[in-house]
Amino acid sequence: GMYMWRKWDGAQVERDLAALKASGVDVMRVFPLWQDFQPLTALLIGGGAFREMAQADGPLANEAGVDPEMMRRFRFLCDAAAKNDIRLVVGLVTGWMSGRFFAPPALERMNAITDPESVMWQVRFVRHFVRTMKDHSAIAAWDLGNECNCMAWTDRASAAWNWMNAIAGAIRAEDADRPVVSGMHSCPTAVGKPWNLRHQGELMDVLTTHPYPLWTPHCNTEPFDTIRNCCHAACETTYYANLSGKPAFVEEAGSMGPGIISEERAAATMRASLFNCWACGLGAYVWWCAFDQNKLEFAPYDWTSIERELGLFRADGTPKPTVVQMRDFAAFLKTLPFRTLPARQVDATVIVSEREEFWKVAQGAWLLAVQAGFDIRYALAESPLPESNFYILPSGTGYETYSGAAWRRILAKAEAGATVLITLGNGAVLSELERVAGVRVEWQHRGNHAVEATVDGTALSVPETHVRKLTLAGAEQLAADRDGDPFLTVHPYGKGRIVYCNAAIERNAELTAWPVYARAAKIAGVKRRVTRDNPLVGLTEHPRDDGSAVVIAVNYSPKAEEARLTIEGRLGDVYRGDVTAERIVLPPNEAAVFTVQASE
């Protein structure tokens, strides 16, 4: 656990790394514990006044107060990693781990993010560490630290910006070649919030997600091995990458142990998630963590049961089904005749507000699009929008979700020929709705109720906090609610069209509402080489220069699923799975990989 440095066993480190490499691991996160590597103590005089900094009651070994023996142990770890061809992401300021704050004794009562004394010593530590270790080939990247936004609290975005800038600047001052990795999770979109994604993109080279359903808002609502969690890692990491403008990877994924889901089901969910993340081009998927920690008798492992059984391996070194799954996935990739998977086809752009927290909405949009059979990306509403034939403007919660400038940019896209799907509910308001969407709001007021409608044969019920009465004002009605009022409509706007849905289907994560997205995609002219009749079988298409495409199919269900396929062209090579030109059969949480050739 976190005391590996002070209870050092180099032979065990070598055995551990060899076991990980044999299981297909190519990259690891490693954590020089802050209080062990910079063991500062404050020497006090009368009245408790501060006199000077010391190192374990003796003089500082160097200007940063870093322990030379700990640095030697870290170099040993790097050497062992190099022998096993494992690259390391180094979490520099490891002051937070598994629910406990680990700071040098002299600094532990200070706010690690805002106190200038603490930040000064962190900068000194980082510069010394990077300067000492930057020559080592095993180090792939420098990470600010593990979830450093949990080390201390601040409600000021500028304070978080200043801390990130100080630590990232310290890294770059000593090593300008390696990327600086965020190490954060749960970063908001709202620009007034600390650690927001715009600031992350400004200061970091690479962003990270830690997509646990147990800890991520709005996620722990269904069993771990169902569609929401099978999509979680790929969705959130794509969201971070798109909105920050920087690459992102899954830096920390896991099940949170057998108290949440069995080892076998955790492994099956990992398989689905691995294929999803690979399909989205995310580059790396890192599990938390290597070994169980249920034999450790100190905090945080002594505090909380949920931190003890998270490893790929048990404490006695025996492998769990998760590490077998990781090994098999890595081995499968090596069997493919292509080294690089082409980028996935993206069919729609989901517009994300920076004026309120939008993760719940963004995840809902991903889940609806996946079931509807197309792929999305995300774009910030307050920035220039990428070119697309199909935009989705999900409902906010009030009257200021989208600025006037953002609203005008969106309408300009429709004016130029794009299809824009607007969903609106929970009391949210957009201006000029009658002119834009061809529907008139007769009244709106508070009132919890369910909006019920049937779209293309599928019944859905969406919980709402407000009642909105609509009538047609030029739009074509595609579906009505249970009262016969407009629920889904389409209206020409310039050269394009506005598709309007009278409910916040993304915000409420109403999974049965996917036919709304499917109908809007059809209106927008979305074309796919392969379609299927089962919304629990997700498909991504990866076009190649010769007109063919690699197709990845993932079963989002813990049950076996079958689907009829319609292929534009002909079925090519099948690298994985039970696939024919007419149908696909997938075991629980399993994936298939095949190619589709263009028609001759």
Coordinates of C-alpha atoms in Angstrom, one line a residue:
G1 CA 0.0 0.0 0.0
M2 CA 1.0 3.6 0.6
Y3 CA 3.7 2.5 3.0
M4 CA 5.7 0.6 0.4
W5 CA 8.4 3.3 0.5
R6 CA 9.1 3.2 4.3
K7 CA 8.6 -0.6 4.4
W8 CA 10.8 -1.2 1.4
D9 CA 11.2 -4.6 -0.2
G10 CA 13.0 -4.3 -3.5
A11 CA 12.7 -8.1 -4.3
Q12 CA 8.9 -7.9 -3.9
V13 CA 8.8 -4.9 -6.2
E14 CA 10.6 -6.9 -8.9
R15 CA 8.3 -9.8 -8.5
D16 CA 5.2 -7.6 -8.7
L17 CA 6.3 -5.9 -11.9
A18 CA 7.1 -9.2 -13.5
A19 CA 3.7 -10.5 -12.7
L20 CA 2.0 -7.4 -14.1
K21 CA 4.0 -7.5 -17.3
A22 CA 3.1 -11.2 -17.8
S23 CA -0.6 -10.1 -17.6
G24 CA -0.3 -7.6 -20.5
V25 CA 0.4 -4.4 -18.5
D26 CA 2.4 -1.8 -20.4
V27 CA 1.8 1.3 -18.3
M28 CA 1.5 1.9 -14.5
R29 CA 0.8 4.8 -12.2
V30 CA 3.2 5.1 -9.4
F31 CA 3.1 7.3 -6.3
P32 CA 6.0 8.8 -4.3
L33 CA 4.2 9.4 -1.1
W34 CA 4.6 13.1 -0.3
Q35 CA 5.2 12.8 3.4
D36 CA 7.9 10.1 2.9
F37 CA 9.7 11.8 0.1
Q38 CA 9.7 15.3 1.7
P39 CA 9.6 14.6 5.4
L40 CA 9.5 18.1 6.6
T41 CA 9.1 18.9 10.3
A42 CA 8.8 22.4 11.8
L43 CA 11.1 23.3 14.7
L44 CA 9.4 25.6 17.1
I45 CA 10.5 27.9 19.9
G46 CA 8.8 29.6 22.8
G47 CA 5.1 30.1 22.5
G48 CA 5.0 27.6 19.6
A49 CA 6.6 30.1 17.2
F50 CA 8.2 28.7 14.1
R51 CA 12.0 28.7 14.0
E52 CA 13.0 26.6 11.0
M53 CA 12.3 23.6 8.8
A54 CA 14.0 20.4 9.5
Q55 CA 14.1 16.9 8.0
A56 CA 13.3 14.2 10.7
D57 CA 14.7 16.6 13.3
G58 CA 18.0 17.0 11.4
P59 CA 19.2 19.5 8.8
L60 CA 17.6 19.5 5.3
A61 CA 19.4 17.1 3.0
N62 CA 18.9 19.5 0.1
E63 CA 17.1 22.8 -0.7
A64 CA 13.8 20.9 -1.2
G65 CA 14.0 18.7 1.9
V66 CA 13.7 15.5 -0.2
D67 CA 14.9 12.3 1.3
P68 CA 17.8 10.9 -0.8
E69 CA 17.1 7.3 0.2
M70 CA 13.6 7.6 -1.0
M71 CA 14.9 8.8 -4.4
R72 CA 17.2 5.8 -4.6
R73 CA 14.2 3.5 -3.9
F74 CA 12.2 5.2 -6.6
R75 CA 15.1 4.8 -9.1
F76 CA 15.1 1.1 -8.2
L77 CA 11.4 0.9 -9.1
C78 CA 12.1 2.7 -12.4
D79 CA 14.9 0.2 -13.2
A80 CA 12.6 -2.7 -12.5
A81 CA 9.9 -1.2 -14.7
A82 CA 12.4 -0.7 -17.5
K83 CA 13.5 -4.4 -17.3
N84 CA 9.8 -5.4 -17.8
D85 CA 9.2 -2.8 -20.5
I86 CA 6.6 -1.0 -18.4
R87 CA 6.2 2.8 -18.8
L88 CA 5.4 4.9 -15.7
V89 CA 3.1 7.8 -15.1
V90 CA 4.5 9.4 -11.9
G91 CA 2.0 11.1 -9.6
L92 CA 4.2 13.7 -8.1
V93 CA 2.3 15.4 -5.3
T94 CA 0.8 12.2 -3.8
G95 CA -0.9 13.9 -0.8
W96 CA -4.3 12.2 -1.2
M97 CA -4.9 8.5 -1.5
S98 CA -8.1 6.4 -0.9
G99 CA -9.7 8.9 1.5
R100 CA -6.6 10.0 3.5
F101 CA -4.5 13.1 3.3
F102 CA -0.7 12.3 3.4
A103 CA 1.3 15.5 3.9
P104 CA 4.7 16.2 5.5
P105 CA 4.2 16.9 9.2
A106 CA 5.2 20.5 8.9
L107 CA 2.5 21.1 6.2
E108 CA -0.4 18.9 7.2
R109 CA -2.5 21.6 8.8
M110 CA -2.1 23.9 5.8
N111 CA -4.4 24.1 2.9
A112 CA -2.4 22.3 0.2
I113 CA -4.0 24.2 -2.6
T114 CA -4.1 27.8 -1.4
D115 CA -1.5 28.2 1.4
P116 CA 1.6 29.9 -0.1
E117 CA 4.0 28.1 2.3
S118 CA 2.7 24.7 1.3
V119 CA 2.7 25.5 -2.4
M120 CA 6.2 26.8 -2.1
W121 CA 7.5 23.5 -0.7
Q122 CA 5.5 21.5 -3.2
V123 CA 7.1 23.4 -6.1
R124 CA 10.6 22.8 -4.5
F125 CA 9.8 19.1 -4.2
V126 CA 8.5 18.7 -7.7
R127 CA 11.5 20.5 -9.3
H128 CA 14.0 18.4 -7.3
F129 CA 12.2 15.2 -8.1
V130 CA 11.8 15.8 -11.8
R131 CA 15.4 17.1 -12.1
T132 CA 16.7 14.0 -10.4
M133 CA 14.7 11.5 -12.3
K134 CA 14.1 13.0 -15.8
D135 CA 17.0 10.9 -17.2
H136 CA 15.2 7.7 -16.7
S137 CA 13.7 6.1 -19.8
A138 CA 10.9 4.2 -17.9
I139 CA 9.1 7.5 -17.1
A140 CA 6.4 8.2 -19.7
A141 CA 4.8 11.3 -18.1
W142 CA 4.6 13.5 -15.1
D143 CA 1.2 13.6 -13.3
L144 CA 0.4 16.4 -10.9
G145 CA -0.6 13.8 -8.3
N146 CA -3.4 11.6 -7.4
E147 CA -6.8 13.5 -7.4
C148 CA -5.1 16.6 -6.0
N149 CA -8.4 18.4 -6.1
C150 CA -9.2 16.3 -3.0
M151 CA -6.2 17.4 -1.0
A152 CA -7.9 20.6 0.2
W153 CA -11.0 22.6 -0.7
T154 CA -11.3 25.9 -2.4
D155 CA -14.4 27.5 -4.0
R156 CA -12.4 29.8 -6.2
A157 CA -11.6 28.7 -9.8
S158 CA -8.6 31.1 -9.8
A159 CA -7.1 29.4 -6.7
A160 CA -7.2 26.0 -8.4
W161 CA -5.8 27.5 -11.6
N162 CA -2.9 29.0 -9.6
W163 CA -2.0 25.7 -8.0
M164 CA -2.1 23.8 -11.3
N165 CA -0.1 26.4 -13.0
A166 CA 2.5 26.4 -10.2
I167 CA 3.0 22.6 -10.2
A168 CA 2.8 22.2 -14.0
G169 CA 5.3 25.1 -14.4
A170 CA 7.6 23.4 -11.9
I171 CA 7.6 20.2 -14.0
R172 CA 8.1 22.0 -17.3
A173 CA 11.0 24.1 -15.8
E174 CA 12.9 20.9 -15.3
D175 CA 11.6 18.7 -18.1
A176 CA 10.1 20.3 -21.2
D177 CA 9.8 17.0 -23.1
R178 CA 7.4 14.8 -21.2
P179 CA 3.7 15.5 -21.1
V180 CA 2.1 16.9 -17.9
V181 CA -0.9 14.8 -16.9
S182 CA -3.8 16.2 -14.9
G183 CA -4.5 13.3 -12.5
M184 CA -7.9 14.9 -11.7
H185 CA -11.4 13.5 -11.8
S186 CA -14.8 15.0 -11.5
C187 CA -13.9 18.2 -13.3
P188 CA -16.9 20.5 -14.0
T189 CA -17.9 22.3 -17.1
A190 CA -19.1 25.4 -15.4
V191 CA -16.4 28.0 -15.8
G192 CA -16.9 29.5 -12.3
K193 CA -16.1 26.2 -10.6
P194 CA -12.6 25.2 -9.5
W195 CA -10.8 22.5 -11.6
N196 CA -13.1 23.2 -14.6
L197 CA -12.4 21.6 -17.9
R198 CA -11.5 24.8 -19.7
H199 CA -8.8 25.5 -17.2
Q200 CA -7.6 21.9 -17.4
G201 CA -7.3 22.2 -21.1
E202 CA -5.4 25.5 -20.8
L203 CA -2.7 24.2 -18.4
M204 CA -2.5 20.4 -18.9
D205 CA -1.1 18.3 -21.8
V206 CA -3.2 15.3 -21.0
L207 CA -6.5 15.0 -19.0
T208 CA -7.6 12.0 -17.0
T209 CA -10.8 10.3 -15.8
H210 CA -11.4 8.1 -12.8
P211 CA -14.8 6.7 -13.9
Y212 CA -16.1 4.7 -11.0
P213 CA -19.9 4.6 -11.0
L214 CA -19.9 4.5 -7.2
W215 CA -18.2 8.0 -6.9
T216 CA -19.2 9.7 -10.2
P217 CA -22.4 11.7 -9.9
H218 CA -25.5 10.2 -11.5
C219 CA -23.9 6.9 -12.3
N220 CA -24.5 4.4 -9.6
T221 CA -28.1 3.9 -10.6
E222 CA -28.1 0.5 -12.2
P223 CA -26.1 -2.8 -11.8
F224 CA -22.4 -2.4 -12.6
D225 CA -22.5 -4.6 -15.7
T226 CA -25.3 -2.8 -17.6
I227 CA -25.2 -0.2 -20.3
R228 CA -24.6 2.9 -18.2
N229 CA -21.4 1.6 -16.7
C230 CA -20.3 -0.2 -19.8
C231 CA -20.3 3.2 -21.5
H232 CA -19.1 5.3 -18.6
A233 CA -15.4 5.3 -19.1
A234 CA -15.5 5.9 -22.9
C235 CA -18.2 8.6 -22.5
E236 CA -16.6 10.6 -19.7
T237 CA -13.1 10.4 -21.2
T238 CA -14.3 11.5 -24.6
Y239 CA -16.2 14.3 -22.9
Y240 CA -13.1 15.5 -21.2
A241 CA -11.0 15.3 -24.4
N242 CA -13.5 17.1 -26.6
L243 CA -14.3 19.9 -24.2
S244 CA -10.7 20.6 -23.1
G245 CA -9.1 20.2 -26.6
K246 CA -6.5 17.9 -25.1
P247 CA -6.0 14.1 -25.2
A248 CA -7.5 12.1 -22.3
F249 CA -7.2 8.6 -21.0
V250 CA -8.8 6.3 -18.4
E251 CA -6.3 6.7 -15.6
E252 CA -8.2 4.9 -12.9
A253 CA -11.0 2.5 -13.4
G254 CA -12.3 -0.3 -11.2
S255 CA -15.3 -2.0 -9.6
M256 CA -14.8 -0.9 -6.0
G257 CA -14.6 -4.6 -5.0
P258 CA -16.8 -7.7 -4.5
G259 CA -19.2 -5.8 -2.2
I260 CA -20.4 -4.0 -5.3
I261 CA -20.1 -6.7 -8.0
S262 CA -18.7 -10.2 -8.2
E263 CA -15.2 -10.7 -9.6
E264 CA -16.6 -12.5 -12.7
R265 CA -19.1 -9.7 -13.5
A266 CA -16.4 -7.1 -12.9
A267 CA -14.2 -8.7 -15.4
A268 CA -17.0 -9.0 -18.0
T269 CA -17.7 -5.3 -17.5
M270 CA -14.0 -4.4 -17.9
R271 CA -14.1 -6.3 -21.3
A272 CA -17.0 -4.2 -22.6
S273 CA -15.4 -1.0 -21.3
L274 CA -12.0 -1.9 -22.8
F275 CA -13.5 -2.3 -26.2
N276 CA -15.5 0.9 -25.9
C277 CA -12.4 2.9 -24.9
W278 CA -10.3 1.4 -27.7
A279 CA -13.1 2.2 -30.2
C280 CA -13.0 5.8 -29.0
G281 CA -9.3 6.1 -29.5
L282 CA -8.4 6.8 -25.9
G283 CA -5.1 5.1 -25.9
A284 CA -4.8 3.8 -22.3
Y285 CA -7.0 2.1 -19.7
V286 CA -5.5 1.7 -16.2
W287 CA -7.2 -0.4 -13.5
W288 CA -7.2 0.5 -9.8
C289 CA -5.1 -1.2 -8.6
A290 CA -2.4 -3.9 -8.9
F291 CA -2.9 -5.8 -5.6
D292 CA -5.5 -6.1 -2.9
Q293 CA -4.8 -4.3 0.3
N294 CA -7.0 -6.2 2.8
K295 CA -4.0 -7.3 5.0
L296 CA -2.9 -3.7 5.7
E297 CA -3.7 -2.5 9.3
F298 CA -3.3 1.3 8.9
A299 CA -5.5 4.1 7.6
P300 CA -7.1 4.5 5.1
Y301 CA -7.3 0.7 4.6
D302 CA -8.2 0.3 8.3
W303 CA -11.0 2.9 7.9
T304 CA -13.0 1.7 5.0
S305 CA -13.8 -1.7 3.8
I306 CA -14.4 -0.6 0.2
E307 CA -10.6 0.2 -0.3
R308 CA -9.3 -3.3 0.5
E309 CA -10.2 -5.6 -2.4
L310 CA -9.6 -3.5 -5.5
G311 CA -6.6 -5.2 -7.0
L312 CA -6.1 -7.2 -10.2
F313 CA -4.3 -9.7 -7.9
R314 CA -5.3 -10.9 -4.5
A315 CA -3.0 -10.2 -1.6
D316 CA -1.5 -13.6 -1.9
G317 CA -0.6 -12.9 -5.5
T318 CA -3.2 -15.1 -7.2
P319 CA -4.8 -13.5 -10.3
K320 CA -8.5 -12.3 -10.4
P321 CA -10.7 -12.6 -13.5
T322 CA -10.1 -8.9 -14.2
V323 CA -6.3 -9.4 -14.8
V324 CA -7.1 -12.4 -17.0
Q325 CA -9.4 -10.2 -19.0
M326 CA -6.8 -7.5 -19.3
R327 CA -4.2 -10.0 -20.5
D328 CA -6.6 -11.5 -23.0
F329 CA -7.6 -8.1 -24.4
A330 CA -3.9 -7.1 -24.8
A331 CA -3.2 -10.4 -26.5
F332 CA -6.2 -10.0 -28.9
L333 CA -4.9 -6.6 -30.1
K334 CA -1.6 -8.2 -31.1
T335 CA -3.4 -10.7 -33.3
L336 CA -4.9 -7.9 -35.5
P337 CA -3.4 -7.2 -38.9
F338 CA -3.5 -3.5 -38.3
R339 CA -1.5 -1.6 -35.7
T340 CA -3.7 1.4 -35.4
L341 CA -7.5 1.5 -35.3
P342 CA -8.9 4.3 -37.6
A343 CA -10.8 7.0 -35.9
R344 CA -14.5 6.3 -35.3
Q345 CA -17.1 7.9 -37.5
V346 CA -18.8 10.7 -35.6
D347 CA -22.4 11.6 -36.7
A348 CA -23.5 14.4 -34.3
T349 CA -22.2 17.1 -32.1
V350 CA -23.7 17.6 -28.6
I351 CA -23.5 21.1 -27.4
V352 CA -22.5 21.5 -23.7
S353 CA -23.3 24.5 -21.5
E354 CA -20.5 26.2 -19.4
R355 CA -23.1 28.0 -17.3
E356 CA -24.2 24.9 -15.3
E357 CA -22.9 21.5 -14.5
F358 CA -23.6 19.3 -17.6
W359 CA -22.1 15.9 -16.9
K360 CA -25.5 14.2 -16.2
V361 CA -26.9 15.7 -19.5
A362 CA -23.8 14.7 -21.5
Q363 CA -23.9 11.1 -20.3
G364 CA -27.6 10.9 -21.1
A365 CA -26.9 12.1 -24.6
W366 CA -24.2 9.4 -25.1
L367 CA -26.5 6.6 -23.8
L368 CA -29.4 7.7 -26.1
A369 CA -27.1 8.0 -29.1
V370 CA -25.5 4.6 -28.5
Q371 CA -28.9 3.0 -28.4
A372 CA -30.1 4.9 -31.4
G373 CA -27.1 3.6 -33.4
F374 CA -24.9 6.6 -34.0
D375 CA -21.8 8.3 -32.4
I376 CA -21.4 11.7 -30.9
R377 CA -18.8 14.2 -29.8
Y378 CA -19.1 17.2 -27.5
A379 CA -18.5 20.9 -28.0
L380 CA -18.6 23.8 -25.6
A381 CA -21.5 26.2 -26.3
E382 CA -19.4 29.3 -25.7
S383 CA -16.7 28.4 -28.3
P384 CA -16.9 28.2 -32.1
L385 CA -18.8 25.1 -33.0
P386 CA -17.1 22.3 -35.1
E387 CA -18.7 21.7 -38.5
S388 CA -21.4 19.1 -38.4
N389 CA -24.6 18.2 -40.2
F390 CA -26.3 17.2 -37.0
Y391 CA -26.3 19.1 -33.7
I392 CA -28.0 18.2 -30.4
L393 CA -28.9 21.0 -28.0
P394 CA -29.9 19.3 -24.7
S395 CA -32.1 20.9 -22.1
G396 CA -30.6 22.9 -19.3
T397 CA -32.4 23.7 -16.0
G398 CA -33.3 27.3 -16.2
Y399 CA -33.1 30.6 -18.1
E400 CA -29.4 31.1 -18.6
T401 CA -28.1 27.7 -19.8
Y402 CA -27.0 29.1 -23.2
S403 CA -25.9 32.7 -23.8
G404 CA -27.4 34.7 -26.6
A405 CA -24.2 34.4 -28.6
A406 CA -24.2 30.6 -28.2
W407 CA -27.9 30.5 -29.3
R408 CA -27.2 32.6 -32.4
R409 CA -24.2 30.3 -33.3
I410 CA -26.5 27.3 -33.1
L411 CA -29.2 28.9 -35.2
A412 CA -26.6 29.9 -37.8
K413 CA -25.7 26.2 -38.2
A414 CA -29.3 25.4 -38.9
E415 CA -29.6 28.4 -41.2
A416 CA -26.7 27.0 -43.2
G417 CA -28.3 23.6 -43.6
A418 CA -27.7 21.5 -40.4
T419 CA -30.4 19.6 -38.4
V420 CA -30.6 20.7 -34.8
L421 CA -32.4 18.6 -32.2
I422 CA -33.5 20.7 -29.3
T423 CA -34.8 19.0 -26.1
L424 CA -36.5 21.2 -23.5
G425 CA -37.9 20.4 -20.1
N426 CA -37.6 20.9 -16.3
G427 CA -38.7 24.5 -16.7
A428 CA -35.9 25.5 -19.0
V429 CA -36.6 28.3 -21.5
L430 CA -35.2 29.2 -24.9
S431 CA -36.0 32.5 -26.7
E432 CA -37.9 32.8 -30.0
L433 CA -39.1 29.2 -29.7
E434 CA -42.2 29.8 -31.9
R435 CA -40.1 31.3 -34.7
V436 CA -37.3 28.8 -34.5
A437 CA -39.1 25.5 -33.8
G438 CA -42.7 26.3 -34.9
V439 CA -44.3 25.5 -31.5
R440 CA -46.1 27.9 -29.2
V441 CA -45.8 27.7 -25.4
E442 CA -49.4 28.2 -24.1
W443 CA -48.3 28.0 -20.5
Q444 CA -45.6 26.6 -18.2
H445 CA -45.6 26.1 -14.4
R446 CA -44.1 24.0 -11.7
G447 CA -45.6 20.5 -11.2
N448 CA -43.9 17.1 -10.9
H449 CA -45.4 14.8 -13.5
A450 CA -44.4 12.3 -16.2
V451 CA -44.5 13.2 -19.9
E452 CA -45.7 10.1 -21.7
A453 CA -45.5 9.6 -25.5
T454 CA -45.0 6.9 -28.1
V455 CA -42.2 7.4 -30.7
D456 CA -42.0 5.0 -33.6
G457 CA -43.7 2.3 -31.6
T458 CA -41.8 2.7 -28.4
A459 CA -43.6 4.0 -25.3
L460 CA -41.6 6.3 -23.0
S461 CA -42.3 8.2 -19.8
V462 CA -40.0 11.1 -18.8
P463 CA -40.2 12.6 -15.2
E464 CA -40.5 16.4 -15.3
T465 CA -40.5 19.2 -12.7
H466 CA -42.7 21.5 -14.8
V467 CA -45.8 21.3 -17.0
R468 CA -45.4 22.9 -20.4
K469 CA -48.5 23.2 -22.7
L470 CA -47.6 23.3 -26.4
T471 CA -49.5 24.0 -29.6
L472 CA -48.3 23.8 -33.2
A473 CA -47.3 27.1 -34.8
G474 CA -46.0 25.9 -38.2
A475 CA -44.1 22.7 -37.1
E476 CA -45.0 19.2 -38.3
Q477 CA -46.0 16.9 -35.4
L478 CA -44.1 13.6 -35.4
A479 CA -45.4 12.4 -32.0
A480 CA -47.9 13.5 -29.4
D481 CA -48.0 13.2 -25.7
R482 CA -50.8 11.4 -23.8
D483 CA -52.9 14.5 -24.0
G484 CA -52.5 14.8 -27.8
D485 CA -50.2 17.8 -27.5
P486 CA -47.0 18.1 -29.5
F487 CA -44.1 16.0 -28.1
L488 CA -41.8 15.6 -31.1
T489 CA -41.9 18.0 -34.0
V490 CA -39.8 19.2 -37.0
H491 CA -39.7 22.6 -38.6
P492 CA -37.7 24.1 -41.4
Y493 CA -35.2 26.8 -40.5
G494 CA -33.2 28.4 -43.3
K495 CA -31.7 25.6 -45.2
G496 CA -31.9 23.2 -42.2
R497 CA -34.4 21.9 -39.8
I498 CA -35.2 22.2 -36.1
V499 CA -36.3 19.0 -34.4
Y500 CA -38.0 19.7 -31.1
C501 CA -38.7 17.4 -28.2
N502 CA -40.8 18.6 -25.3
A503 CA -38.9 16.9 -22.4
A504 CA -35.5 16.8 -20.8
I505 CA -34.8 13.3 -22.0
E506 CA -31.0 13.5 -21.5
R507 CA -31.0 15.1 -18.1
N508 CA -33.3 12.5 -16.7
A509 CA -31.3 9.8 -18.4
E510 CA -34.5 8.3 -19.8
L511 CA -33.0 5.3 -21.6
T512 CA -36.3 4.4 -23.4
A513 CA -36.2 7.8 -25.1
W514 CA -33.6 6.7 -27.7
P515 CA -36.2 6.6 -30.5
V516 CA -36.3 10.4 -30.3
Y517 CA -32.6 10.4 -31.2
A518 CA -33.1 7.8 -33.9
R519 CA -35.8 9.8 -35.6
A520 CA -33.7 13.0 -35.4
A521 CA -30.7 11.2 -36.9
K522 CA -32.8 9.9 -39.8
I523 CA -34.0 13.5 -40.4
A524 CA -30.4 14.7 -40.3
G525 CA -29.4 12.1 -42.9
V526 CA -27.1 10.1 -40.7
K527 CA -25.7 7.1 -42.8
R528 CA -24.1 4.0 -41.3
R529 CA -22.6 1.0 -43.1
V530 CA -24.0 -1.3 -40.5
T531 CA -27.2 -1.1 -38.6
R532 CA -28.9 -3.5 -36.2
D533 CA -32.3 -3.9 -34.6
N534 CA -31.1 -4.3 -30.9
P535 CA -30.3 -1.1 -28.9
L536 CA -28.2 -3.1 -26.5
V537 CA -25.7 -3.9 -29.2
G538 CA -23.5 -0.8 -29.7
L539 CA -21.7 -0.3 -33.0
T540 CA -18.8 2.0 -33.9
E541 CA -17.5 2.3 -37.5
H542 CA -13.9 3.2 -38.3
P543 CA -13.6 4.1 -42.0
R544 CA -10.4 3.3 -43.9
D545 CA -8.9 5.0 -46.9
D546 CA -9.9 2.1 -49.3
G547 CA -13.6 2.6 -48.6
S548 CA -13.8 -0.3 -46.1
A549 CA -14.4 0.1 -42.4
V550 CA -13.5 -1.7 -39.2
V551 CA -16.6 -2.3 -37.0
I552 CA -16.6 -2.9 -33.3
A553 CA -19.7 -4.3 -31.7
V554 CA -20.2 -4.3 -27.9
N555 CA -22.9 -6.0 -25.9
Y556 CA -24.0 -3.6 -23.2
S557 CA -26.0 -6.2 -21.4
P558 CA -25.0 -8.9 -18.8
K559 CA -27.2 -11.3 -20.9
A560 CA -26.4 -12.8 -24.3
E561 CA -27.8 -10.6 -27.1
E562 CA -28.5 -11.2 -30.7
A563 CA -29.3 -8.7 -33.5
R564 CA -30.2 -8.7 -37.1
L565 CA -27.6 -6.8 -39.2
T566 CA -28.1 -4.7 -42.3
I567 CA -24.8 -4.1 -44.1
E568 CA -24.3 -1.6 -46.9
G569 CA -21.6 -3.4 -48.8
R570 CA -20.4 -6.9 -47.8
L571 CA -19.0 -8.5 -44.7
G572 CA -15.2 -8.8 -44.8
D573 CA -12.9 -10.3 -42.2
V574 CA -14.2 -11.3 -38.8
Y575 CA -11.5 -11.0 -36.2
R576 CA -13.6 -11.7 -33.1
G577 CA -17.2 -12.9 -32.5
D578 CA -20.1 -14.8 -34.1
V579 CA -20.9 -12.5 -37.0
T580 CA -22.5 -13.2 -40.4
A581 CA -23.9 -10.9 -43.0
E582 CA -27.4 -11.2 -41.5
R583 CA -26.9 -11.4 -37.7
I584 CA -24.5 -11.1 -34.8
V585 CA -24.6 -13.1 -31.5
L586 CA -22.7 -11.8 -28.5
P587 CA -22.3 -13.4 -25.1
P588 CA -22.7 -11.2 -22.0
N589 CA -20.6 -8.0 -22.1
E590 CA -18.7 -9.4 -25.1
A591 CA -17.4 -7.7 -28.2
A592 CA -17.0 -8.5 -31.9
V593 CA -14.6 -7.0 -34.4
F594 CA -15.1 -7.3 -38.1
T595 CA -14.7 -5.4 -41.4
V596 CA -17.2 -4.2 -44.0
Q597 CA -16.1 -3.9 -47.6
A598 CA -17.5 -1.3 -50.0
S599 CA -20.0 -2.6 -52.6
E600 CA -18.2 -3.6 -55.8

